[in-house]
Amino acid sequence: MIVDKSLLREIPKVDEVLKLPGVQNLAGVYPRELVVESVRRILDEIRQDILEGTKAHQELNKWSYPDSLAARIAEKLERIIRPNLRRVINATGVVLHTNLGRAVLCPSAIEAVRMAASGYSNLELNLESGKRGSRYDSVEDLLKRLTGAQSSLVVNNNAAAVLLALSTLARGREVIVSRGQMVEIGGSFRIPEVMEQSGAILREVGSTNKTHPADYGKAINDKTALLLHVHTSNYRIVGFTREITVDELVDLGSEAGLPVMSDLGSGSIINMDYLGLPYEPTVQQTIQSGAGVVTFSGDKLLGGPQAGIIVGKKEFIDRMKKNPLTRAVRIDKMTVAALEATLREYLDIKAALQNIPTLRMISYDEKLLQKRCGVLHGLLKDAVDGMALIALEKGQSAVGGGAMPTADLPGWLVSVRPLNMPVEALADRLRNGDPAVMGRVQEDSLLLDVRTLLKDEDIILAGAVAAAMGREGSD
Ligand SMILES: *Cc1c(COP(=O)(O)O)cnc(C)c1O
């Protein structure tokens, strides 16, 4: 590529650009500093293009036309102004997609967040006595009732819950964990690392595929503080295996006078096999087994806001409440509001299955999905007929969020095979639209899973695909 440096002289000055009528109009709409910043950035881009020789001469000339320059500046301003956090239509079929914000809140939780955010509330005030209350009061009763635990505490997320529990119960002392349970969640939560941060000393026992009760027995000594069970929520070890159950750990613990903690990760209150899914230990069962402390996430299978829920024996939870770390990882009022409303839904399991999007999406009936897929298929055929091959396919969705890795959720997908562009270009445009759309690229098709679409999103989705393929106004 030949670099024509004489072109650099054709680049106008910032002040000149600011005087162009099209740009003057922008100054009436946007703050002046932002207009100036955008002009500078566009001129820099032009300079860069010239130096890299990436643009043809005619195209460079186009930039000196006031209208096209103003249009580019307007586009830049639009990007600066528009919120970074935007709505995304999740057509991936992954119900708990960590990159897309995990659980979608139920309507009552959304209403509670609105209430808490838009006015004052009795967050730390007991309205009956007029005295100071605790922000945990509104969820504590519900958690006790739903899980059968003596006490509870809620912190920022489950990683914080594990950190707080270990730091409170085992700082400077040993915690025994099976080698088969050294989990890593999403690249940043690893049992050995959290253990180190908490000040507890990790004592690994057994092997990757087999750990026996005797392995724990041999490792217990006078420095042992805790026996930890970690639910391997995002992987399974299959074949020649032996993992110790929470019940067995509790037996070992009571012989040695040691508490047992179970990090459940996902932590469901509903029996998953009741929904036709693989068995997952519920929070209630784990408490009933005798675990002294159980931790789980608020935004995984529970389907609530991001939170780390700790339930268990009062003596342990009381000690955690006094740990200064609790203040550092405390939840805000919007989380309290959303969590209380979500937990309240569980008082009526039938209502919870209907109202909590996570549970509803996981338990969709295949027939219903097929019907919804048919609707999307029709909408897409109307919207992009002739520009893509649209087909209906049987497929699989996933629970996600590190939950139930082996659960297969049979579902229905619409595949879109664009004829006028590569599928990657279509996926790219959809991701950059507003709302953004995320699907799954497979070979030369984009797969759209209806399981994770919310009400009316199929219409918006069809419009977005049409717009991305260049057919405007099809929605
Ligand atoms: C997901 C998970 C965590 C981390 O929970 P966050 O709420 O994401 O902090 C910890 N332990 C297990 C077993 C998990 O599955």
PDB file of N, CA, C and O in Angstrom, residues 376-421:
ATOM      1  N   LEU A 376     -41.731 -18.247  15.522  1.00  0.00           N
ATOM      2  CA  LEU A 376     -40.509 -17.518  15.145  1.00  0.00           C
ATOM      3  C   LEU A 376     -40.127 -17.840  13.696  1.00  0.00           C
ATOM      4  O   LEU A 376     -39.729 -16.952  12.934  1.00  0.00           O
ATOM      5  N   HIS A 377     -40.267 -19.100  13.337  1.00  0.00           N
ATOM      6  CA  HIS A 377     -39.975 -19.544  11.978  1.00  0.00           C
ATOM      7  C   HIS A 377     -40.796 -18.742  10.972  1.00  0.00           C
ATOM      8  O   HIS A 377     -40.277 -18.214   9.979  1.00  0.00           O
ATOM      9  N   GLY A 378     -42.095 -18.607  11.250  1.00  0.00           N
ATOM     10  CA  GLY A 378     -42.989 -17.853  10.371  1.00  0.00           C
ATOM     11  C   GLY A 378     -42.593 -16.382  10.278  1.00  0.00           C
ATOM     12  O   GLY A 378     -42.537 -15.807   9.190  1.00  0.00           O
ATOM     13  N   LEU A 379     -42.293 -15.791  11.428  1.00  0.00           N
ATOM     14  CA  LEU A 379     -41.915 -14.373  11.467  1.00  0.00           C
ATOM     15  C   LEU A 379     -40.645 -14.134  10.655  1.00  0.00           C
ATOM     16  O   LEU A 379     -40.544 -13.164   9.892  1.00  0.00           O
ATOM     17  N   LEU A 380     -39.668 -15.048  10.815  1.00  0.00           N
ATOM     18  CA  LEU A 380     -38.403 -14.887  10.105  1.00  0.00           C
ATOM     19  C   LEU A 380     -38.575 -15.094   8.611  1.00  0.00           C
ATOM     20  O   LEU A 380     -37.964 -14.399   7.803  1.00  0.00           O
ATOM     21  N   LYS A 381     -39.414 -16.029   8.247  1.00  0.00           N
ATOM     22  CA  LYS A 381     -39.661 -16.287   6.822  1.00  0.00           C
ATOM     23  C   LYS A 381     -40.232 -15.032   6.168  1.00  0.00           C
ATOM     24  O   LYS A 381     -39.814 -14.643   5.086  1.00  0.00           O
ATOM     25  N   ASP A 382     -41.188 -14.392   6.868  1.00  0.00           N
ATOM     26  CA  ASP A 382     -41.754 -13.154   6.348  1.00  0.00           C
ATOM     27  C   ASP A 382     -40.714 -12.055   6.264  1.00  0.00           C
ATOM     28  O   ASP A 382     -40.696 -11.262   5.338  1.00  0.00           O
ATOM     29  N   ALA A 383     -39.839 -12.004   7.302  1.00  0.00           N
ATOM     30  CA  ALA A 383     -38.919 -10.875   7.410  1.00  0.00           C
ATOM     31  C   ALA A 383     -37.742 -10.961   6.445  1.00  0.00           C
ATOM     32  O   ALA A 383     -37.293  -9.942   5.932  1.00  0.00           O
ATOM     33  N   VAL A 384     -37.215 -12.142   6.216  1.00  0.00           N
ATOM     34  CA  VAL A 384     -35.985 -12.225   5.406  1.00  0.00           C
ATOM     35  C   VAL A 384     -36.091 -13.229   4.261  1.00  0.00           C
ATOM     36  O   VAL A 384     -35.082 -13.754   3.805  1.00  0.00           O
ATOM     37  N   ASP A 385     -37.300 -13.468   3.817  1.00  0.00           N
ATOM     38  CA  ASP A 385     -37.490 -14.440   2.739  1.00  0.00           C
ATOM     39  C   ASP A 385     -36.635 -14.075   1.526  1.00  0.00           C
ATOM     40  O   ASP A 385     -36.541 -12.916   1.147  1.00  0.00           O
ATOM     41  N   GLY A 386     -35.956 -15.058   0.980  1.00  0.00           N
ATOM     42  CA  GLY A 386     -35.118 -14.817  -0.192  1.00  0.00           C
ATOM     43  C   GLY A 386     -33.693 -14.427   0.163  1.00  0.00           C
ATOM     44  O   GLY A 386     -32.795 -14.527  -0.657  1.00  0.00           O
ATOM     45  N   MET A 387     -33.492 -13.963   1.410  1.00  0.00           N
ATOM     46  CA  MET A 387     -32.136 -13.561   1.801  1.00  0.00           C
ATOM     47  C   MET A 387     -31.462 -14.624   2.663  1.00  0.00           C
ATOM     48  O   MET A 387     -30.258 -14.562   2.902  1.00  0.00           O
ATOM     49  N   ALA A 388     -32.266 -15.570   3.147  1.00  0.00           N
ATOM     50  CA  ALA A 388     -31.697 -16.614   4.013  1.00  0.00           C
ATOM     51  C   ALA A 388     -32.569 -17.857   3.936  1.00  0.00           C
ATOM     52  O   ALA A 388     -33.752 -17.783   3.622  1.00  0.00           O
ATOM     53  N   LEU A 389     -31.945 -18.997   4.218  1.00  0.00           N
ATOM     54  CA  LEU A 389     -32.717 -20.233   4.337  1.00  0.00           C
ATOM     55  C   LEU A 389     -33.092 -20.390   5.804  1.00  0.00           C
ATOM     56  O   LEU A 389     -32.224 -20.370   6.676  1.00  0.00           O
ATOM     57  N   ILE A 390     -34.390 -20.487   6.045  1.00  0.00           N
ATOM     58  CA  ILE A 390     -34.873 -20.574   7.425  1.00  0.00           C
ATOM     59  C   ILE A 390     -35.415 -21.983   7.640  1.00  0.00           C
ATOM     60  O   ILE A 390     -36.251 -22.446   6.869  1.00  0.00           O
ATOM     61  N   ALA A 391     -34.935 -22.646   8.694  1.00  0.00           N
ATOM     62  CA  ALA A 391     -35.434 -24.003   8.948  1.00  0.00           C
ATOM     63  C   ALA A 391     -35.665 -24.237  10.436  1.00  0.00           C
ATOM     64  O   ALA A 391     -35.077 -23.572  11.291  1.00  0.00           O
ATOM     65  N   LEU A 392     -36.531 -25.193  10.700  1.00  0.00           N
ATOM     66  CA  LEU A 392     -36.858 -25.583  12.070  1.00  0.00           C
ATOM     67  C   LEU A 392     -36.038 -26.823  12.410  1.00  0.00           C
ATOM     68  O   LEU A 392     -35.969 -27.733  11.608  1.00  0.00           O
ATOM     69  N   GLU A 393     -35.425 -26.830  13.600  1.00  0.00           N
ATOM     70  CA  GLU A 393     -34.586 -27.983  13.956  1.00  0.00           C
ATOM     71  C   GLU A 393     -34.814 -28.384  15.394  1.00  0.00           C
ATOM     72  O   GLU A 393     -35.053 -27.532  16.243  1.00  0.00           O
ATOM     73  N   LYS A 394     -34.650 -29.678  15.664  1.00  0.00           N
ATOM     74  CA  LYS A 394     -34.615 -30.132  17.051  1.00  0.00           C
ATOM     75  C   LYS A 394     -33.230 -29.819  17.586  1.00  0.00           C
ATOM     76  O   LYS A 394     -32.260 -29.874  16.837  1.00  0.00           O
ATOM     77  N   GLY A 395     -33.130 -29.466  18.853  1.00  0.00           N
ATOM     78  CA  GLY A 395     -31.803 -29.164  19.396  1.00  0.00           C
ATOM     79  C   GLY A 395     -31.763 -29.266  20.901  1.00  0.00           C
ATOM     80  O   GLY A 395     -32.703 -29.760  21.517  1.00  0.00           O
ATOM     81  N   GLN A 396     -30.663 -28.794  21.458  1.00  0.00           N
ATOM     82  CA  GLN A 396     -30.453 -28.870  22.902  1.00  0.00           C
ATOM     83  C   GLN A 396     -30.229 -27.479  23.459  1.00  0.00           C
ATOM     84  O   GLN A 396     -29.501 -26.694  22.877  1.00  0.00           O
ATOM     85  N   SER A 397     -30.820 -27.216  24.615  1.00  0.00           N
ATOM     86  CA  SER A 397     -30.489 -26.002  25.350  1.00  0.00           C
ATOM     87  C   SER A 397     -29.702 -26.426  26.586  1.00  0.00           C
ATOM     88  O   SER A 397     -29.556 -27.619  26.843  1.00  0.00           O
ATOM     89  N   ALA A 398     -29.211 -25.436  27.351  1.00  0.00           N
ATOM     90  CA  ALA A 398     -28.420 -25.768  28.538  1.00  0.00           C
ATOM     91  C   ALA A 398     -28.852 -24.922  29.719  1.00  0.00           C
ATOM     92  O   ALA A 398     -29.331 -23.809  29.542  1.00  0.00           O
ATOM     93  N   VAL A 399     -28.682 -25.469  30.931  1.00  0.00           N
ATOM     94  CA  VAL A 399     -29.009 -24.691  32.131  1.00  0.00           C
ATOM     95  C   VAL A 399     -27.988 -23.569  32.298  1.00  0.00           C
ATOM     96  O   VAL A 399     -28.342 -22.424  32.539  1.00  0.00           O
ATOM     97  N   GLY A 400     -26.678 -23.894  32.153  1.00  0.00           N
ATOM     98  CA  GLY A 400     -25.632 -22.870  32.241  1.00  0.00           C
ATOM     99  C   GLY A 400     -25.337 -22.436  33.660  1.00  0.00           C
ATOM    100  O   GLY A 400     -25.810 -23.053  34.619  1.00  0.00           O
ATOM    101  N   GLY A 401     -24.533 -21.368  33.774  1.00  0.00           N
ATOM    102  CA  GLY A 401     -24.173 -20.835  35.089  1.00  0.00           C
ATOM    103  C   GLY A 401     -23.451 -21.853  35.943  1.00  0.00           C
ATOM    104  O   GLY A 401     -23.516 -21.812  37.165  1.00  0.00           O
ATOM    105  N   GLY A 402     -22.793 -22.790  35.300  1.00  0.00           N
ATOM    106  CA  GLY A 402     -22.084 -23.815  36.059  1.00  0.00           C
ATOM    107  C   GLY A 402     -23.039 -24.745  36.760  1.00  0.00           C
ATOM    108  O   GLY A 402     -22.724 -25.327  37.797  1.00  0.00           O
ATOM    109  N   ALA A 403     -24.245 -24.882  36.243  1.00  0.00           N
ATOM    110  CA  ALA A 403     -25.209 -25.761  36.896  1.00  0.00           C
ATOM    111  C   ALA A 403     -25.595 -26.907  35.974  1.00  0.00           C
ATOM    112  O   ALA A 403     -25.803 -26.702  34.787  1.00  0.00           O
ATOM    113  N   MET A 404     -25.683 -28.079  36.528  1.00  0.00           N
ATOM    114  CA  MET A 404     -26.159 -29.265  35.828  1.00  0.00           C
ATOM    115  C   MET A 404     -25.526 -29.448  34.444  1.00  0.00           C
ATOM    116  O   MET A 404     -26.198 -29.381  33.429  1.00  0.00           O
ATOM    117  N   PRO A 405     -24.203 -29.682  34.401  1.00  0.00           N
ATOM    118  CA  PRO A 405     -23.500 -29.781  33.126  1.00  0.00           C
ATOM    119  C   PRO A 405     -23.992 -30.932  32.259  1.00  0.00           C
ATOM    120  O   PRO A 405     -23.845 -30.896  31.040  1.00  0.00           O
ATOM    121  N   THR A 406     -24.546 -31.958  32.900  1.00  0.00           N
ATOM    122  CA  THR A 406     -24.932 -33.114  32.101  1.00  0.00           C
ATOM    123  C   THR A 406     -26.419 -33.119  31.749  1.00  0.00           C
ATOM    124  O   THR A 406     -26.897 -34.009  31.063  1.00  0.00           O
ATOM    125  N   ALA A 407     -27.128 -32.106  32.236  1.00  0.00           N
ATOM    126  CA  ALA A 407     -28.560 -32.068  31.938  1.00  0.00           C
ATOM    127  C   ALA A 407     -28.756 -31.711  30.480  1.00  0.00           C
ATOM    128  O   ALA A 407     -28.201 -30.730  30.001  1.00  0.00           O
ATOM    129  N   ASP A 408     -29.501 -32.526  29.752  1.00  0.00           N
ATOM    130  CA  ASP A 408     -29.798 -32.072  28.404  1.00  0.00           C
ATOM    131  C   ASP A 408     -31.244 -31.601  28.390  1.00  0.00           C
ATOM    132  O   ASP A 408     -32.148 -32.231  28.915  1.00  0.00           O
ATOM    133  N   LEU A 409     -31.418 -30.414  27.872  1.00  0.00           N
ATOM    134  CA  LEU A 409     -32.744 -29.837  27.792  1.00  0.00           C
ATOM    135  C   LEU A 409     -33.168 -29.896  26.332  1.00  0.00           C
ATOM    136  O   LEU A 409     -32.742 -29.071  25.532  1.00  0.00           O
ATOM    137  N   PRO A 410     -33.948 -30.910  25.950  1.00  0.00           N
ATOM    138  CA  PRO A 410     -34.334 -31.019  24.546  1.00  0.00           C
ATOM    139  C   PRO A 410     -35.237 -29.856  24.159  1.00  0.00           C
ATOM    140  O   PRO A 410     -36.157 -29.503  24.894  1.00  0.00           O
ATOM    141  N   GLY A 411     -34.908 -29.243  23.032  1.00  0.00           N
ATOM    142  CA  GLY A 411     -35.695 -28.076  22.630  1.00  0.00           C
ATOM    143  C   GLY A 411     -35.783 -27.937  21.128  1.00  0.00           C
ATOM    144  O   GLY A 411     -35.488 -28.887  20.392  1.00  0.00           O
ATOM    145  N   TRP A 412     -36.191 -26.761  20.690  1.00  0.00           N
ATOM    146  CA  TRP A 412     -36.359 -26.480  19.272  1.00  0.00           C
ATOM    147  C   TRP A 412     -35.665 -25.188  18.897  1.00  0.00           C
ATOM    148  O   TRP A 412     -35.689 -24.212  19.649  1.00  0.00           O
ATOM    149  N   LEU A 413     -35.046 -25.203  17.713  1.00  0.00           N
ATOM    150  CA  LEU A 413     -34.285 -24.040  17.258  1.00  0.00           C
ATOM    151  C   LEU A 413     -34.738 -23.650  15.866  1.00  0.00           C
ATOM    152  O   LEU A 413     -35.220 -24.478  15.102  1.00  0.00           O
ATOM    153  N   VAL A 414     -34.540 -22.361  15.550  1.00  0.00           N
ATOM    154  CA  VAL A 414     -34.687 -21.934  14.160  1.00  0.00           C
ATOM    155  C   VAL A 414     -33.283 -21.680  13.644  1.00  0.00           C
ATOM    156  O   VAL A 414     -32.493 -21.004  14.301  1.00  0.00           O
ATOM    157  N   SER A 415     -32.943 -22.265  12.490  1.00  0.00           N
ATOM    158  CA  SER A 415     -31.629 -21.980  11.920  1.00  0.00           C
ATOM    159  C   SER A 415     -31.790 -20.996  10.765  1.00  0.00           C
ATOM    160  O   SER A 415     -32.715 -21.114   9.965  1.00  0.00           O
ATOM    161  N   VAL A 416     -30.903 -20.016  10.753  1.00  0.00           N
ATOM    162  CA  VAL A 416     -30.927 -18.980   9.711  1.00  0.00           C
ATOM    163  C   VAL A 416     -29.626 -19.096   8.930  1.00  0.00           C
ATOM    164  O   VAL A 416     -28.550 -18.898   9.497  1.00  0.00           O
ATOM    165  N   ARG A 417     -29.735 -19.454   7.658  1.00  0.00           N
ATOM    166  CA  ARG A 417     -28.518 -19.536   6.845  1.00  0.00           C
ATOM    167  C   ARG A 417     -28.535 -18.403   5.832  1.00  0.00           C
ATOM    168  O   ARG A 417     -29.262 -18.458   4.839  1.00  0.00           O
ATOM    169  N   PRO A 418     -27.750 -17.329   6.101  1.00  0.00           N
ATOM    170  CA  PRO A 418     -27.800 -16.160   5.206  1.00  0.00           C
ATOM    171  C   PRO A 418     -27.229 -16.489   3.830  1.00  0.00           C
ATOM    172  O   PRO A 418     -26.265 -17.249   3.720  1.00  0.00           O
ATOM    173  N   LEU A 419     -27.867 -15.929   2.789  1.00  0.00           N
ATOM    174  CA  LEU A 419     -27.400 -16.180   1.429  1.00  0.00           C
ATOM    175  C   LEU A 419     -26.558 -15.026   0.898  1.00  0.00           C
ATOM    176  O   LEU A 419     -25.786 -15.195  -0.034  1.00  0.00           O
ATOM    177  N   ASN A 420     -26.735 -13.841   1.526  1.00  0.00           N
ATOM    178  CA  ASN A 420     -26.033 -12.665   0.982  1.00  0.00           C
ATOM    179  C   ASN A 420     -24.843 -12.209   1.817  1.00  0.00           C
ATOM    180  O   ASN A 420     -24.247 -11.186   1.544  1.00  0.00           O
ATOM    181  N   MET A 421     -24.498 -12.944   2.863  1.00  0.00           N
ATOM    182  CA  MET A 421     -23.345 -12.562   3.699  1.00  0.00           C
ATOM    183  C   MET A 421     -22.881 -13.780   4.489  1.00  0.00           C
ATOM    184  O   MET A 421     -23.648 -14.711   4.696  1.00  0.00           O
TER     185      MET A 421
END
